[in-house]
Coordinates of C-alpha atoms in Angstrom, one line a residue:
M1 CA 14.8 94.5 -19.0
K2 CA 12.0 94.2 -21.6
K3 CA 9.4 94.0 -18.9
I4 CA 10.7 97.2 -17.4
K5 CA 10.6 99.0 -20.7
L6 CA 7.1 97.7 -21.4
S7 CA 5.9 98.8 -18.0
F8 CA 7.5 102.3 -18.5
L9 CA 5.9 102.6 -21.9
I10 CA 2.4 101.7 -20.6
G11 CA 2.9 104.1 -17.7
F12 CA 3.9 106.9 -20.0
M13 CA 0.9 106.4 -22.2
L14 CA -1.4 106.4 -19.2
L15 CA 0.2 109.6 -18.0
S16 CA -0.1 111.3 -21.4
Y17 CA -3.7 110.2 -21.7
T18 CA -4.5 111.5 -18.1
E19 CA -2.8 114.8 -18.7
A20 CA -4.5 115.3 -22.2
L21 CA -7.9 114.3 -20.7
T22 CA -7.6 116.9 -17.8
Q23 CA -6.9 119.7 -20.3
V24 CA -10.1 119.2 -22.2
N25 CA -13.5 120.6 -21.1
D26 CA -16.4 118.1 -20.7
S27 CA -18.5 119.1 -23.8
V28 CA -15.4 119.0 -26.1
R29 CA -14.3 115.7 -24.6
N30 CA -17.7 114.2 -25.1
Y31 CA -17.7 115.5 -28.7
I32 CA -14.3 113.9 -29.4
D33 CA -15.2 110.7 -27.6
S34 CA -18.5 110.3 -29.6
A35 CA -16.7 110.9 -33.0
L36 CA -13.8 108.6 -32.2
N37 CA -16.2 105.8 -31.0
I38 CA -18.0 105.9 -34.3
M39 CA -14.8 105.9 -36.3
Q40 CA -13.4 103.0 -34.2
T41 CA -16.5 100.8 -34.3
K42 CA -18.0 101.6 -37.8
A43 CA -15.2 102.6 -40.2
L44 CA -14.0 100.1 -42.7
N45 CA -10.4 101.1 -42.1
G46 CA -10.8 101.6 -38.3
K47 CA -10.0 98.1 -37.3
G48 CA -6.4 97.6 -36.1
L49 CA -5.6 101.2 -35.4
D50 CA -4.1 102.3 -32.0
W51 CA -7.2 104.2 -30.9
E52 CA -5.7 104.9 -27.5
A53 CA -2.8 106.8 -29.0
I54 CA -5.1 108.5 -31.5
K55 CA -7.3 109.7 -28.6
V56 CA -4.3 111.0 -26.7
T57 CA -3.2 113.1 -29.7
A58 CA -6.8 114.2 -30.4
Y59 CA -7.2 115.5 -26.8
Q60 CA -3.9 117.3 -27.2
K61 CA -5.0 119.0 -30.3
A62 CA -8.2 120.2 -28.5
A63 CA -6.5 121.2 -25.3
I64 CA -7.4 124.9 -25.7
A65 CA -10.7 124.3 -27.6
K66 CA -13.6 126.1 -25.8
N67 CA -16.3 124.5 -27.9
T68 CA -16.9 121.9 -30.5
K69 CA -16.2 124.2 -33.4
E70 CA -12.7 124.9 -32.1
A71 CA -12.2 121.1 -31.5
F72 CA -12.6 120.3 -35.2
P73 CA -8.8 119.8 -35.8
A74 CA -8.9 116.9 -33.3
L75 CA -11.6 115.2 -35.4
Q76 CA -9.8 115.9 -38.6
Y77 CA -6.6 114.3 -37.1
A78 CA -8.5 111.1 -36.1
F79 CA -10.3 111.0 -39.5
E80 CA -6.9 111.3 -41.3
Q81 CA -5.8 108.1 -39.6
L82 CA -8.5 106.2 -41.4
K83 CA -7.2 107.2 -44.8
D84 CA -10.8 107.1 -46.0
Y85 CA -10.8 109.2 -49.2
H86 CA -14.4 108.3 -49.8
G87 CA -15.6 109.7 -46.5
V88 CA -15.8 113.2 -44.9
V89 CA -15.8 114.8 -41.5
A90 CA -17.7 118.0 -41.0
N91 CA -19.2 120.4 -38.6
A92 CA -21.6 123.4 -39.2
D93 CA -19.1 125.4 -41.3
T94 CA -16.1 123.2 -42.0
F95 CA -15.4 119.9 -43.7
Y96 CA -12.4 117.7 -44.5
R97 CA -11.8 115.0 -47.1
Y98 CA -8.8 112.8 -47.2
P99 CA -6.8 113.3 -50.4
P100 CA -7.9 110.8 -53.1
P101 CA -5.4 108.4 -54.7
K102 CA -5.8 110.0 -58.1
D103 CA -5.4 113.6 -59.2
F104 CA -8.6 114.0 -61.3
S105 CA -7.4 117.3 -62.8
T106 CA -4.7 115.4 -64.6
A107 CA -6.3 112.0 -64.9
L108 CA -9.2 113.1 -67.1
S109 CA -8.9 113.6 -70.8
P110 CA -9.7 117.0 -72.4
G111 CA -12.6 115.3 -74.2
I112 CA -14.3 114.1 -71.1
K113 CA -13.7 117.4 -69.3
E114 CA -15.4 119.2 -72.1
E115 CA -18.3 116.8 -72.0
F116 CA -18.8 117.3 -68.3
L117 CA -19.4 121.0 -68.9
K118 CA -22.5 120.1 -70.9
G119 CA -24.1 118.7 -67.8
N120 CA -25.1 115.5 -66.2
R121 CA -27.4 113.6 -68.6
I122 CA -28.5 110.3 -70.0
V123 CA -27.5 109.9 -73.7
T124 CA -28.8 107.2 -76.1
A125 CA -27.7 106.4 -79.7
V126 CA -27.9 103.5 -82.2
L127 CA -24.4 103.0 -83.6
P128 CA -23.4 101.1 -86.7
E129 CA -24.4 97.4 -87.0
N130 CA -27.4 98.1 -84.8
I131 CA -25.4 98.5 -81.6
A132 CA -27.2 100.4 -78.9
Y133 CA -25.4 102.9 -76.8
L134 CA -26.5 104.2 -73.3
R135 CA -24.7 106.6 -71.1
V136 CA -25.6 106.1 -67.5
P137 CA -24.5 109.3 -65.6
G138 CA -24.1 109.8 -61.8
M139 CA -27.3 110.3 -59.9
M140 CA -26.8 112.6 -56.9
V141 CA -30.4 112.4 -55.7
I142 CA -31.8 111.7 -52.3
D143 CA -35.4 113.1 -52.6
E144 CA -37.8 110.3 -53.2
A145 CA -39.4 112.0 -56.1
E146 CA -36.1 112.6 -57.8
V147 CA -35.0 109.0 -57.2
H148 CA -38.2 107.8 -59.0
K149 CA -37.8 110.3 -61.8
N150 CA -34.1 109.4 -62.5
A151 CA -34.8 105.6 -62.4
N152 CA -37.7 105.9 -64.8
M153 CA -35.8 108.2 -67.2
L154 CA -33.0 105.7 -67.4
R155 CA -35.5 102.7 -67.7
D156 CA -37.4 104.6 -70.5
S157 CA -34.1 105.2 -72.4
L158 CA -33.1 101.6 -72.1
C159 CA -36.4 100.2 -73.2
M160 CA -36.4 102.6 -76.2
L161 CA -33.1 101.1 -77.3
L162 CA -34.2 97.5 -76.6
N163 CA -37.2 98.0 -78.8
E164 CA -34.8 98.5 -81.7
K165 CA -33.7 94.8 -81.1
P166 CA -30.0 95.7 -81.0
R167 CA -27.3 93.0 -81.6
G168 CA -25.6 94.3 -78.5
I169 CA -25.4 97.3 -76.2
I170 CA -22.7 99.7 -74.9
I171 CA -23.2 100.9 -71.3
D172 CA -21.0 104.0 -70.9
L173 CA -20.1 104.6 -67.2
R174 CA -17.0 106.7 -67.9
M175 CA -18.9 109.9 -66.7
N176 CA -20.7 108.1 -63.8
V177 CA -19.3 109.9 -60.7
G178 CA -21.6 108.0 -58.4
G179 CA -24.5 109.0 -56.1
N180 CA -27.6 106.9 -55.4
S181 CA -27.2 103.3 -56.6
A182 CA -30.9 102.4 -56.6
P183 CA -32.1 104.5 -59.6
M184 CA -29.1 103.2 -61.6
Q185 CA -29.6 99.6 -60.8
S186 CA -33.3 99.8 -61.3
G187 CA -33.0 101.8 -64.5
I188 CA -31.0 99.1 -66.2
G189 CA -32.6 96.3 -64.3
P190 CA -33.6 94.3 -67.4
L191 CA -29.9 93.9 -68.3
F192 CA -29.1 91.8 -65.1
N193 CA -29.5 88.0 -65.5
A194 CA -30.1 87.2 -61.8
S195 CA -32.1 88.7 -58.9
V196 CA -29.1 88.8 -56.5
L197 CA -26.5 91.2 -58.0
G198 CA -24.0 91.2 -55.3
Y199 CA -23.3 91.7 -51.6
S200 CA -22.2 94.1 -49.0
V201 CA -19.2 92.8 -47.0
N202 CA -18.3 94.1 -43.5
R203 CA -14.8 94.9 -42.3
D204 CA -14.4 91.4 -40.9
G205 CA -14.9 90.0 -44.4
Q206 CA -18.4 88.7 -43.7
I207 CA -21.3 89.1 -46.1
S208 CA -23.7 91.5 -44.3
S209 CA -26.5 92.0 -46.9
E210 CA -27.5 91.3 -50.4
I211 CA -27.9 93.7 -53.4
R212 CA -31.1 92.3 -54.9
L213 CA -33.6 93.1 -57.6
K214 CA -37.2 92.1 -57.8
D215 CA -38.8 92.3 -61.4
G216 CA -35.8 94.4 -62.3
V217 CA -36.1 96.9 -59.4
T218 CA -34.0 97.3 -56.2
V219 CA -35.5 96.0 -53.0
D220 CA -34.9 96.8 -49.3
A221 CA -34.0 94.4 -46.6
E222 CA -37.6 93.3 -46.3
G223 CA -37.9 92.6 -50.0
N224 CA -40.0 95.6 -50.8
K225 CA -39.4 97.5 -54.0
T226 CA -37.8 100.8 -53.4
I227 CA -38.8 102.5 -56.7
A228 CA -42.0 102.5 -58.8
I229 CA -40.9 101.8 -62.3
T230 CA -43.6 102.5 -64.8
T231 CA -41.9 101.0 -68.0
S232 CA -41.3 97.3 -68.5
C233 CA -39.0 95.7 -71.1
S234 CA -36.8 92.7 -71.3
A235 CA -33.3 91.8 -72.7
S236 CA -31.9 88.4 -73.7
S237 CA -29.5 87.0 -71.1
T238 CA -27.1 86.3 -73.9
M239 CA -27.1 89.7 -75.5
P240 CA -23.5 91.0 -75.4
I241 CA -22.9 94.1 -73.2
A242 CA -19.9 96.2 -73.4
V243 CA -19.3 98.4 -70.3
L244 CA -17.0 101.5 -70.6
I245 CA -15.1 102.6 -67.4
G246 CA -12.4 105.0 -66.7
P247 CA -10.9 107.4 -64.0
S248 CA -14.1 109.3 -63.6
T249 CA -16.2 106.1 -62.9
V250 CA -16.5 106.6 -59.2
S251 CA -18.3 105.1 -56.2
S252 CA -21.8 103.9 -57.3
G253 CA -20.5 104.0 -60.8
E254 CA -17.8 101.6 -59.9
I255 CA -20.3 99.3 -58.0
L256 CA -22.5 99.2 -61.1
A257 CA -19.6 98.2 -63.3
A258 CA -18.5 95.5 -60.8
L259 CA -22.0 94.0 -60.6
L260 CA -22.2 93.9 -64.4
K261 CA -18.8 92.5 -64.8
A262 CA -19.8 89.3 -63.0
Q263 CA -22.1 88.3 -66.0
P264 CA -20.7 86.1 -68.7
N265 CA -22.2 88.2 -71.5
V266 CA -20.4 91.3 -70.3
K267 CA -16.9 92.7 -71.1
L268 CA -15.4 95.9 -69.7
F269 CA -13.4 98.3 -71.8
G270 CA -11.3 101.3 -70.8
E271 CA -9.2 102.3 -67.8
T272 CA -9.0 101.1 -64.2
T273 CA -11.4 103.0 -61.9
P274 CA -10.0 105.2 -59.1
G275 CA -10.9 102.9 -56.1
F276 CA -14.2 104.2 -54.5
C277 CA -16.0 100.8 -54.9
N278 CA -17.4 100.6 -51.4
A279 CA -20.5 101.5 -49.4
T280 CA -20.7 104.6 -47.2
E281 CA -22.8 105.5 -44.2
G282 CA -23.5 108.8 -42.6
F283 CA -23.4 109.5 -38.8
Y284 CA -24.3 112.6 -36.8
I285 CA -22.3 113.5 -33.8
M286 CA -23.8 114.8 -30.6
E287 CA -27.2 116.0 -31.9
N288 CA -26.0 117.3 -35.2
K289 CA -22.9 119.1 -33.9
G290 CA -20.8 117.2 -36.4
Y291 CA -21.1 114.7 -39.2
L292 CA -19.1 111.7 -40.4
L293 CA -19.5 109.9 -43.7
L294 CA -17.5 106.7 -43.5
S295 CA -16.7 103.9 -45.8
V296 CA -18.3 100.9 -43.9
S297 CA -18.3 98.0 -46.2
R298 CA -16.8 96.5 -49.3
I299 CA -18.7 95.2 -52.3
A300 CA -18.8 91.6 -53.6
D301 CA -20.3 90.5 -56.9
A302 CA -22.8 87.8 -57.6
T303 CA -20.0 85.2 -57.6
K304 CA -19.0 86.5 -54.1
H305 CA -15.7 87.9 -55.4
I306 CA -14.9 90.7 -53.0
Y307 CA -13.4 93.9 -54.4
Q308 CA -10.7 94.1 -51.7
E309 CA -8.8 97.0 -53.4
M310 CA -12.1 98.8 -54.1
L311 CA -11.3 99.4 -57.8
V312 CA -12.6 97.8 -60.9
E313 CA -10.2 96.8 -63.8
P314 CA -11.3 96.4 -67.4
H315 CA -11.1 93.2 -69.4
V316 CA -9.6 95.3 -72.2
Y317 CA -7.4 98.3 -71.3
V318 CA -7.8 101.4 -73.5
K319 CA -6.2 104.7 -72.8
S320 CA -8.9 106.7 -74.4
D321 CA -9.1 110.3 -75.6
D322 CA -12.9 110.2 -74.9
N323 CA -14.3 111.5 -78.1
Y324 CA -17.9 112.3 -77.3
V325 CA -18.3 114.5 -80.4
D326 CA -18.0 111.4 -82.6
L327 CA -18.6 108.2 -80.6
T328 CA -17.6 106.0 -83.6
A329 CA -14.2 107.7 -83.5
D330 CA -13.8 107.1 -79.7
P331 CA -11.0 104.6 -79.1
T332 CA -12.8 102.8 -76.3
V333 CA -16.2 102.7 -78.3
K334 CA -14.4 101.4 -81.3
L335 CA -13.0 98.5 -79.5
A336 CA -16.3 97.8 -77.9
L337 CA -18.0 97.9 -81.3
H338 CA -15.4 95.5 -82.7
W339 CA -16.1 93.0 -79.9
L340 CA -19.8 93.4 -80.2
G341 CA -19.6 93.0 -83.9
F342 CA -18.0 89.6 -83.6
T343 CA -20.2 88.4 -80.7
R344 CA -23.5 86.8 -81.3
E345 CA -26.3 86.0 -78.9

């Protein structure tokens, strides 16, 4: 009886697939097939899904589509099955993002919302007891000149602070919404104690590549420096570092926090990050007729601890009101200052 039911189910699936396939024109079918193949083989969350069933439904949603533009709902449906809130699916005039796990409109404090309105910027300060403060913002830059510019601005800011010989330093990532990791990691390169900061981990749980620095600068797979840093400085490997994180520490900001967290001289303060701590990769569909940005790998730190849940938790939880008008009155900064004040190199 079970064999009959199973045979019937398989036959029904094949019939549905054949019927759906015959209703879709060739260009639309190729478009869908190309996109679904990328999702199935590359997406971090693509493994283990019933792609035959997804394909049948996608074809059904594109049954009356006359072109790739009209077939977009089929791609959106398939993308929704990935539950990839870090990615995006798009064509020439439409895009879709899977809803994130956190409502940022309610998760962010009034203080940080107000500070965001002032623009994306690096901020430095020397706080009481000679504690340095450095805000590392998100860096949404791709152009090579802008990447170099951002990395050097951050490095110059760090070196200026280190020249004051601080007892410790606060790295504020609460307003770091992500972007390009290279200028961030290179900018604060002197704060890392080792050349290998972490690893990319594929969807099978295998280490696929290293996140590495050379002379405090990120390198590519061949070991070549990716950025030309013009300012050099050094920090003691025992200088205490307090890292501030929160609900708007996202993507590359989360990765930076995770890589720093592995060091014994680092302690994280604040709130748990929203869960975008993974690497993405972009794919064009059929000669730029569509685009997929997919989460493709997890991150592991220098100890090879894999961030399976893709979020970073603080050592010390603080529900902060994010007082950027007076940093010394900010609850998260105050706890960080207290720890730094009682920690010696």
